């Protein structure tokens, strides 16, 4: 009797899934379409829920070697620089949730997961191998790839992102939803910033139809900067946003960003001016999950962005992928040497779908609140002033992940 799973996708979610399943005694064939493992992007934030997963996998030391741990989140007005809200992180996060709030470069998280996976003898890595399709039988799943490689396994996990081929076969073709928001991303060396701007903080600047976030990464040696504005990519960028999943990042001009932002306060402008190079993403997502059937079906399951792509306004994209993987690992641990994979995946879907749908919906709502103008902007500012940290904290989220049902 074999116990093997194919995981499609070698990003953060795919590596996390392979690691969790291998630790539970499952053989894994991990398929990565690129010629080398790597991660596109800049920084990301990991709430205590995600750090809890990494701790459970014994990766705390690796995380501390590459991450920064901000002391607080400051919310400010992008135009006036006035403080709007504040949330203590650091020691307060450890006291409330047992784990810190971390910020790090995407490549560093990907790298520490890859190193952990490479030490697992049950994981077999296949580069230049992109899933073309699959056939599900009564007891097996047969996977075919573009390079003509074939794999036979007990189950398949699609961790192949927003443009997932596994999802398309499992649920049918469903176009992604264009948000109309553009994200400019860049990095600044801490040594190039004035002392006051090097403080270990997550700072969110809010303005009508825009927001900017910056925070330390790589042990505080760099700062990640993300500016989100409302607009669409023009034809000069090669077609509609997301039309080519292989080219989802574009060179961006600072002049375009500053024109989209309009007049901003001096402190924010100083941070933006120090970014040497900008990359541009068009933000796409899908409607929130409506049922467990959208997360898994028979011997096939979806994980991370393949199941529930998120807008970045709750900083939980990577975290939800890690939680998905952790849940699969927990279920596989208790399933014995010959899991009933359809039953296991059904439990996984029941555990995950409502939480992921809530995070999707909350992320979308936050985008509306962040970019508010008029009466909604006034109500947002008044609420943060009145309710303080209780409005910004997310105990329901940071206390996770929930145990499998």
Protein backbone atom coordinates (compact mmCIF):
# COMPACT_ATOMS: atom_id res chain seq x y z
CA UNK A 1 0.00 0.00 0.00
CA UNK A 2 1.47 3.36 -1.03
CA UNK A 3 0.87 6.72 0.60
CA UNK A 4 1.82 9.34 -1.97
CA UNK A 5 0.57 12.82 -2.86
CA UNK A 6 1.46 15.07 -5.79
CA UNK A 7 1.71 18.75 -4.89
CA UNK A 8 1.49 21.14 -7.84
CA UNK A 9 3.36 24.39 -7.17
CA UNK A 10 6.67 25.13 -5.51
CA UNK A 11 5.87 28.49 -3.93
CA UNK A 12 5.39 29.16 -0.23
CA UNK A 13 2.14 27.18 -0.07
CA UNK A 14 3.43 24.21 -2.04
CA UNK A 15 6.64 23.91 -0.02
CA UNK A 16 4.70 24.23 3.24
CA UNK A 17 2.30 21.51 2.11
CA UNK A 18 5.11 19.18 1.11
CA UNK A 19 6.85 19.73 4.44
CA UNK A 20 3.71 19.13 6.50
CA UNK A 21 2.77 15.97 4.62
CA UNK A 22 6.30 14.55 4.67
CA UNK A 23 6.52 15.11 8.43
CA UNK A 24 3.28 13.09 8.67
CA UNK A 25 4.81 10.15 6.78
CA UNK A 26 3.49 10.89 3.28
CA UNK A 27 5.60 10.56 0.12
CA UNK A 28 5.40 13.77 -1.91
CA UNK A 29 6.19 14.58 -5.53
CA UNK A 30 6.45 18.38 -5.68
CA UNK A 31 6.09 19.86 -9.17
CA UNK A 32 7.54 23.30 -9.87
CA UNK A 33 7.15 24.83 -13.32
CA UNK A 34 10.26 27.06 -13.09
CA UNK A 35 13.80 25.95 -13.79
CA UNK A 36 14.86 26.91 -10.26
CA UNK A 37 13.09 27.46 -6.97
CA UNK A 38 12.53 31.09 -6.10
CA UNK A 39 9.96 33.63 -5.02
CA UNK A 40 8.89 36.77 -6.85
CA UNK A 41 7.98 39.77 -4.72
CA UNK A 42 9.21 41.78 -1.80
CA UNK A 43 8.08 41.70 1.81
CA UNK A 44 5.26 40.04 3.68
CA UNK A 45 3.81 40.11 7.17
CA UNK A 46 3.23 37.05 9.36
CA UNK A 47 0.80 37.40 12.23
CA UNK A 48 1.14 35.23 15.35
CA UNK A 49 -1.09 32.61 13.73
CA UNK A 50 1.44 32.05 10.94
CA UNK A 51 4.44 32.23 13.27
CA UNK A 52 2.72 29.56 15.40
CA UNK A 53 2.74 27.22 12.39
CA UNK A 54 6.44 27.78 11.72
CA UNK A 55 7.17 27.17 15.40
CA UNK A 56 5.26 23.87 15.26
CA UNK A 57 7.48 22.81 12.35
CA UNK A 58 10.67 23.65 14.27
CA UNK A 59 11.51 26.66 12.09
CA UNK A 60 11.63 29.34 14.78
CA UNK A 61 15.42 29.65 14.68
CA UNK A 62 15.40 30.00 10.88
CA UNK A 63 12.68 32.64 11.11
CA UNK A 64 14.61 34.68 13.67
CA UNK A 65 17.69 34.55 11.45
CA UNK A 66 15.91 36.30 8.58
CA UNK A 67 12.90 38.25 9.89
CA UNK A 68 12.25 41.51 11.71
CA UNK A 69 9.83 41.81 14.62
CA UNK A 70 8.10 45.21 14.66
CA UNK A 71 7.20 46.77 17.97
CA UNK A 72 3.97 48.39 16.78
CA UNK A 73 1.62 49.21 13.92
CA UNK A 74 1.07 52.93 13.37
CA UNK A 75 -1.79 54.14 11.15
CA UNK A 76 -1.42 57.69 9.84
CA UNK A 77 -3.05 60.07 7.38
CA UNK A 78 -1.13 60.06 4.10
CA UNK A 79 -1.69 63.76 3.51
CA UNK A 80 -1.56 65.41 6.93
CA UNK A 81 0.66 62.82 8.69
CA UNK A 82 -1.79 62.87 11.62
CA UNK A 83 -1.90 59.69 13.73
CA UNK A 84 -5.10 57.70 13.23
CA UNK A 85 -4.55 54.46 15.13
CA UNK A 86 -2.02 52.33 16.95
CA UNK A 87 -1.57 48.64 17.77
CA UNK A 88 1.17 47.34 20.02
CA UNK A 89 3.00 44.31 18.62
CA UNK A 90 6.33 43.03 19.97
CA UNK A 91 6.01 41.96 23.59
CA UNK A 92 2.26 42.55 23.56
CA UNK A 93 1.78 40.09 20.70
CA UNK A 94 3.83 37.48 22.56
CA UNK A 95 1.83 38.07 25.74
CA UNK A 96 -1.59 37.89 24.06
CA UNK A 97 -0.96 35.17 21.48
CA UNK A 98 2.17 33.35 22.57
CA UNK A 99 3.99 34.26 19.35
CA UNK A 100 5.44 37.46 17.84
CA UNK A 101 4.36 39.43 14.79
CA UNK A 102 7.03 39.02 12.10
CA UNK A 103 7.89 40.81 8.86
CA UNK A 104 10.27 39.38 6.29
CA UNK A 105 11.18 39.16 2.64
CA UNK A 106 9.14 36.66 0.64
CA UNK A 107 12.32 35.05 -0.65
CA UNK A 108 13.54 34.48 2.91
CA UNK A 109 10.35 32.67 3.93
CA UNK A 110 10.47 30.64 0.73
CA UNK A 111 14.14 29.86 1.35
CA UNK A 112 13.70 28.59 4.90
CA UNK A 113 10.81 26.36 3.79
CA UNK A 114 12.85 25.04 0.85
CA UNK A 115 15.78 24.21 3.10
CA UNK A 116 13.48 22.33 5.47
CA UNK A 117 11.90 20.41 2.57
CA UNK A 118 15.31 19.47 1.17
CA UNK A 119 16.04 17.67 4.44
CA UNK A 120 12.92 15.51 4.07
CA UNK A 121 13.71 12.23 2.33
CA UNK A 122 10.03 11.70 1.50
CA UNK A 123 9.87 14.81 -0.70
CA UNK A 124 10.94 14.49 -4.34
CA UNK A 125 11.43 17.84 -6.11
CA UNK A 126 10.78 18.17 -9.84
CA UNK A 127 11.82 21.40 -11.59
CA UNK A 128 10.74 22.46 -15.09
CA UNK A 129 7.62 20.38 -14.49
CA UNK A 130 4.27 22.09 -14.98
CA UNK A 131 1.02 20.21 -14.51
CA UNK A 132 -0.98 19.94 -17.72
CA UNK A 133 -3.93 17.97 -16.37
CA UNK A 134 -5.04 15.08 -14.22
CA UNK A 135 -7.45 12.15 -14.22
CA UNK A 136 -9.03 11.00 -10.99
CA UNK A 137 -9.93 7.33 -10.61
CA UNK A 138 -11.57 5.35 -7.80
CA UNK A 139 -8.29 4.84 -5.95
CA UNK A 140 -5.63 6.94 -7.71
CA UNK A 141 -4.92 10.26 -9.42
CA UNK A 142 -2.87 10.31 -12.62
CA UNK A 143 -1.07 13.58 -13.34
CA UNK A 144 0.36 14.56 -16.72
CA UNK A 145 2.80 17.43 -17.23
CA UNK A 146 3.80 19.68 -20.10
CA UNK A 147 7.25 18.03 -20.28
CA UNK A 148 5.49 14.65 -20.74
CA UNK A 149 6.35 13.49 -17.24
CA UNK A 150 3.60 11.51 -15.53
CA UNK A 151 2.90 10.85 -11.87
CA UNK A 152 0.56 8.44 -10.12
CA UNK A 153 -0.49 9.13 -6.55
CA UNK A 154 -3.23 8.64 -4.00
CA UNK A 155 -4.13 12.34 -4.06
CA UNK A 156 -3.33 15.71 -5.61
CA UNK A 157 -2.97 19.12 -3.95
CA UNK A 158 -3.14 22.19 -6.16
CA UNK A 159 -0.92 24.89 -4.67
CA UNK A 160 -0.37 26.51 -8.04
CA UNK A 161 -1.61 30.01 -7.29
CA UNK A 162 -4.32 32.32 -8.56
CA UNK A 163 -4.11 30.92 -12.10
CA UNK A 164 -4.25 27.33 -10.84
CA UNK A 165 -4.63 24.61 -13.45
CA UNK A 166 -5.72 22.19 -10.77
CA UNK A 167 -8.53 24.54 -9.80
CA UNK A 168 -9.62 24.98 -13.41
CA UNK A 169 -9.97 21.21 -13.86
CA UNK A 170 -11.62 20.67 -10.49
CA UNK A 171 -14.12 23.55 -10.59
CA UNK A 172 -14.18 24.56 -14.25
CA UNK A 173 -12.81 27.72 -15.83
CA UNK A 174 -13.58 30.74 -13.66
CA UNK A 175 -11.93 34.05 -14.57
CA UNK A 176 -10.17 35.88 -11.77
CA UNK A 177 -11.70 39.11 -10.51
CA UNK A 178 -9.86 42.32 -11.40
CA UNK A 179 -9.81 44.60 -8.35
CA UNK A 180 -8.89 47.81 -10.17
CA UNK A 181 -6.06 48.33 -7.67
CA UNK A 182 -2.37 48.54 -8.53
CA UNK A 183 0.40 47.74 -6.07
CA UNK A 184 3.80 49.39 -6.41
CA UNK A 185 6.46 47.51 -4.41
CA UNK A 186 10.02 48.47 -3.59
CA UNK A 187 12.80 48.17 -1.03
CA UNK A 188 14.93 50.69 0.88
CA UNK A 189 18.13 49.96 2.77
CA UNK A 190 17.75 51.01 6.40
CA UNK A 191 21.14 52.70 6.29
CA UNK A 192 19.76 55.08 3.65
CA UNK A 193 17.00 56.29 5.99
CA UNK A 194 17.18 58.97 8.70
CA UNK A 195 17.28 57.50 12.20
CA UNK A 196 13.64 58.21 13.01
CA UNK A 197 12.51 56.34 9.89
CA UNK A 198 14.45 53.20 10.85
CA UNK A 199 12.29 52.43 13.86
CA UNK A 200 10.98 48.84 13.92
CA UNK A 201 7.40 49.70 13.02
CA UNK A 202 4.74 48.76 10.53
CA UNK A 203 3.43 52.09 9.27
CA UNK A 204 0.23 52.33 7.24
CA UNK A 205 -0.59 55.63 5.52
CA UNK A 206 -4.23 56.01 4.48
CA UNK A 207 -5.68 58.42 1.95
CA UNK A 208 -8.64 58.66 -0.42
CA UNK A 209 -8.30 55.91 -3.06
CA UNK A 210 -4.81 54.94 -1.84
CA UNK A 211 -2.68 53.60 0.98
CA UNK A 212 1.01 52.96 1.59
CA UNK A 213 2.57 50.46 4.00
CA UNK A 214 6.21 50.06 4.98
CA UNK A 215 7.93 47.80 7.48
CA UNK A 216 11.35 46.31 8.22
CA UNK A 217 12.58 43.04 6.72
CA UNK A 218 15.85 41.08 6.79
CA UNK A 219 16.52 41.67 10.49
CA UNK A 220 15.70 45.34 10.05
CA UNK A 221 18.43 45.93 7.49
CA UNK A 222 15.89 46.77 4.77
CA UNK A 223 12.39 48.22 4.58
CA UNK A 224 9.69 46.93 2.29
CA UNK A 225 7.43 49.62 0.81
CA UNK A 226 4.04 48.92 -0.80
CA UNK A 227 1.90 51.66 -2.33
CA UNK A 228 -1.58 50.74 -3.55
CA UNK A 229 -3.55 53.04 -5.83
CA UNK A 230 -6.73 52.64 -7.79
CA UNK A 231 -6.31 52.27 -11.54
CA UNK A 232 -5.70 49.83 -14.37
CA UNK A 233 -2.66 48.78 -16.33
CA UNK A 234 -2.61 50.23 -19.81
CA UNK A 235 -1.96 48.49 -23.06
CA UNK A 236 1.71 49.30 -22.84
CA UNK A 237 1.99 46.62 -20.18
CA UNK A 238 0.96 43.83 -22.52
CA UNK A 239 -2.76 43.38 -22.06
CA UNK A 240 -5.30 43.17 -19.28
CA UNK A 241 -4.00 42.75 -15.72
CA UNK A 242 -3.12 39.15 -15.07
CA UNK A 243 -3.53 38.12 -18.70
CA UNK A 244 -0.11 36.46 -18.57
CA UNK A 245 0.49 34.62 -15.29
CA UNK A 246 4.17 34.29 -16.22
CA UNK A 247 4.59 38.08 -16.33
CA UNK A 248 2.74 39.36 -13.31
CA UNK A 249 5.34 41.98 -12.39
CA UNK A 250 6.15 45.06 -14.44
CA UNK A 251 8.80 47.72 -14.26
CA UNK A 252 7.23 50.84 -12.79
CA UNK A 253 8.14 54.51 -12.88
CA UNK A 254 8.17 56.52 -9.68
CA UNK A 255 6.70 59.46 -11.58
CA UNK A 256 3.59 57.37 -12.35
CA UNK A 257 3.25 56.41 -8.70
CA UNK A 258 3.63 59.96 -7.42
CA UNK A 259 1.11 61.20 -9.96
CA UNK A 260 -1.37 58.53 -8.82
CA UNK A 261 -0.82 59.33 -5.15
CA UNK A 262 -1.13 63.08 -5.47
CA UNK A 263 0.25 65.33 -2.71
CA UNK A 264 1.37 63.35 0.33
CA UNK A 265 3.01 64.45 3.56
CA UNK A 266 6.74 65.14 3.67
CA UNK A 267 7.64 62.10 5.76
CA UNK A 268 5.89 59.68 3.43
CA UNK A 269 7.33 61.42 0.36
CA UNK A 270 10.83 61.04 1.87
CA UNK A 271 10.34 57.28 2.19
CA UNK A 272 9.02 56.94 -1.36
CA UNK A 273 11.89 59.00 -2.77
CA UNK A 274 14.43 56.56 -1.33
CA UNK A 275 13.07 53.53 -3.17
CA UNK A 276 15.53 52.84 -5.95
CA UNK A 277 13.35 50.58 -8.11
CA UNK A 278 9.63 49.90 -8.23
CA UNK A 279 7.77 46.82 -9.42
CA UNK A 280 4.10 46.94 -10.33
CA UNK A 281 1.39 44.34 -9.70
CA UNK A 282 -2.25 44.41 -10.75
CA UNK A 283 -4.22 43.00 -7.81
CA UNK A 284 -6.63 40.24 -8.77
CA UNK A 285 -8.62 37.87 -6.58
CA UNK A 286 -11.77 35.76 -6.50
CA UNK A 287 -15.05 35.99 -4.64
CA UNK A 288 -14.89 34.45 -1.14
CA UNK A 289 -15.34 30.70 -0.88
CA UNK A 290 -19.01 29.75 -0.70
CA UNK A 291 -18.69 26.12 0.41
CA UNK A 292 -16.28 23.35 1.32
CA UNK A 293 -16.76 21.94 -2.19
CA UNK A 294 -14.63 24.80 -3.55
CA UNK A 295 -11.69 23.70 -1.36
CA UNK A 296 -11.59 19.97 -2.08
CA UNK A 297 -13.35 17.36 -4.16
CA UNK A 298 -12.66 13.64 -3.97
CA UNK A 299 -8.92 13.03 -4.15
CA UNK A 300 -8.07 16.60 -5.15
CA UNK A 301 -7.67 19.60 -2.84
CA UNK A 302 -6.70 23.24 -3.29
CA UNK A 303 -4.38 25.20 -1.03
CA UNK A 304 -3.48 28.88 -0.65
CA UNK A 305 -4.18 31.22 -3.56
CA UNK A 306 -5.42 28.34 -5.72
CA UNK A 307 -8.39 28.10 -3.34
CA UNK A 308 -8.75 31.55 -1.79
CA UNK A 309 -6.63 34.35 -3.30
CA UNK A 310 -6.54 37.41 -1.07
CA UNK A 311 -6.21 41.11 -1.52
CA UNK A 312 -3.30 42.23 0.67
CA UNK A 313 -5.32 44.42 3.05
CA UNK A 314 -5.23 42.01 5.99
CA UNK A 315 -1.65 40.80 5.38
CA UNK A 316 -2.73 37.15 5.54
CA UNK A 317 -2.02 35.65 2.11
CA UNK A 318 1.06 33.66 3.13
CA UNK A 319 -0.40 32.98 6.56
CA UNK A 320 -3.52 31.29 5.19
CA UNK A 321 -1.41 29.08 2.92
CA UNK A 322 0.69 28.06 5.93
CA UNK A 323 -2.46 27.36 7.93
CA UNK A 324 -3.86 25.23 5.10
CA UNK A 325 -0.66 23.20 4.98
CA UNK A 326 -0.54 22.78 8.75
CA UNK A 327 -4.13 21.52 8.75
CA UNK A 328 -3.38 18.93 6.07
CA UNK A 329 -0.37 17.79 8.06
CA UNK A 330 -2.38 17.43 11.26
CA UNK A 331 -5.03 15.37 9.49
CA UNK A 332 -2.45 13.15 7.80
CA UNK A 333 -0.73 12.51 11.14
CA UNK A 334 -3.88 10.95 12.55
CA UNK A 335 -4.88 9.06 9.40
CA UNK A 336 -2.39 6.20 9.67
CA UNK A 337 -0.35 4.57 6.92
CA UNK A 338 -3.19 4.37 4.41
CA UNK A 339 -5.30 7.52 4.64
CA UNK A 340 -8.75 7.70 3.16
CA UNK A 341 -7.84 10.75 1.10
CA UNK A 342 -11.35 11.78 0.03
CA UNK A 343 -12.43 11.70 3.67
CA UNK A 344 -9.26 13.49 4.80
CA UNK A 345 -9.72 16.20 2.18
CA UNK A 346 -13.38 16.59 3.15
CA UNK A 347 -12.33 17.23 6.76
CA UNK A 348 -9.65 19.65 5.56
CA UNK A 349 -12.19 21.57 3.50
CA UNK A 350 -14.71 21.72 6.35
CA UNK A 351 -12.01 23.02 8.70
CA UNK A 352 -10.64 25.65 6.37
CA UNK A 353 -13.29 27.05 4.04
CA UNK A 354 -15.21 29.34 6.39
CA UNK A 355 -12.09 30.82 7.97
CA UNK A 356 -10.53 31.42 4.56
CA UNK A 357 -13.76 32.94 3.26
CA UNK A 358 -13.88 35.27 6.27
CA UNK A 359 -10.31 36.39 5.65
CA UNK A 360 -11.10 36.96 1.97
CA UNK A 361 -14.14 39.07 2.81
CA UNK A 362 -12.35 41.01 5.57
CA UNK A 363 -9.42 41.72 3.25
CA UNK A 364 -11.72 43.14 0.61
CA UNK A 365 -13.60 45.22 3.20
CA UNK A 366 -10.34 46.60 4.57
CA UNK A 367 -9.44 47.85 1.11
CA UNK A 368 -12.64 49.88 1.03
CA UNK A 369 -11.94 51.26 4.51
CA UNK A 370 -8.28 52.04 3.81
CA UNK A 371 -9.17 53.98 0.65
CA UNK A 372 -12.25 55.69 2.07
CA UNK A 373 -13.21 59.25 1.24
CA UNK A 374 -16.03 61.51 2.37
CA UNK A 375 -18.28 60.40 5.27
CA UNK A 376 -16.82 56.87 5.36
CA UNK A 377 -13.33 58.31 5.85
CA UNK A 378 -14.59 60.50 8.70
CA UNK A 379 -16.35 57.54 10.33
CA UNK A 380 -13.20 55.40 9.99
CA UNK A 381 -11.01 58.00 11.67
CA UNK A 382 -13.54 58.61 14.44
CA UNK A 383 -13.88 54.89 15.11
CA UNK A 384 -10.12 54.38 15.40
CA UNK A 385 -9.85 57.33 17.76
CA UNK A 386 -12.72 56.07 19.91
CA UNK A 387 -12.07 52.33 19.98
CA UNK A 388 -8.27 52.32 19.78
CA UNK A 389 -6.43 49.00 19.64
CA UNK A 390 -9.59 46.92 19.95
CA UNK A 391 -10.62 48.01 16.46
CA UNK A 392 -7.30 47.12 14.83
CA UNK A 393 -6.48 43.90 16.69
CA UNK A 394 -7.75 40.61 15.25
CA UNK A 395 -7.93 38.12 18.12
CA UNK A 396 -10.15 35.75 16.10
CA UNK A 397 -7.40 35.60 13.48
CA UNK A 398 -4.17 35.72 15.45
CA UNK A 399 -5.24 33.00 17.89
CA UNK A 400 -5.41 30.44 15.02
CA UNK A 401 -5.08 28.18 13.24
CA UNK A 402 -8.05 26.18 14.46
CA UNK A 403 -7.67 22.47 15.09
CA UNK A 404 -9.19 20.25 12.35
CA UNK A 405 -12.85 19.40 12.75
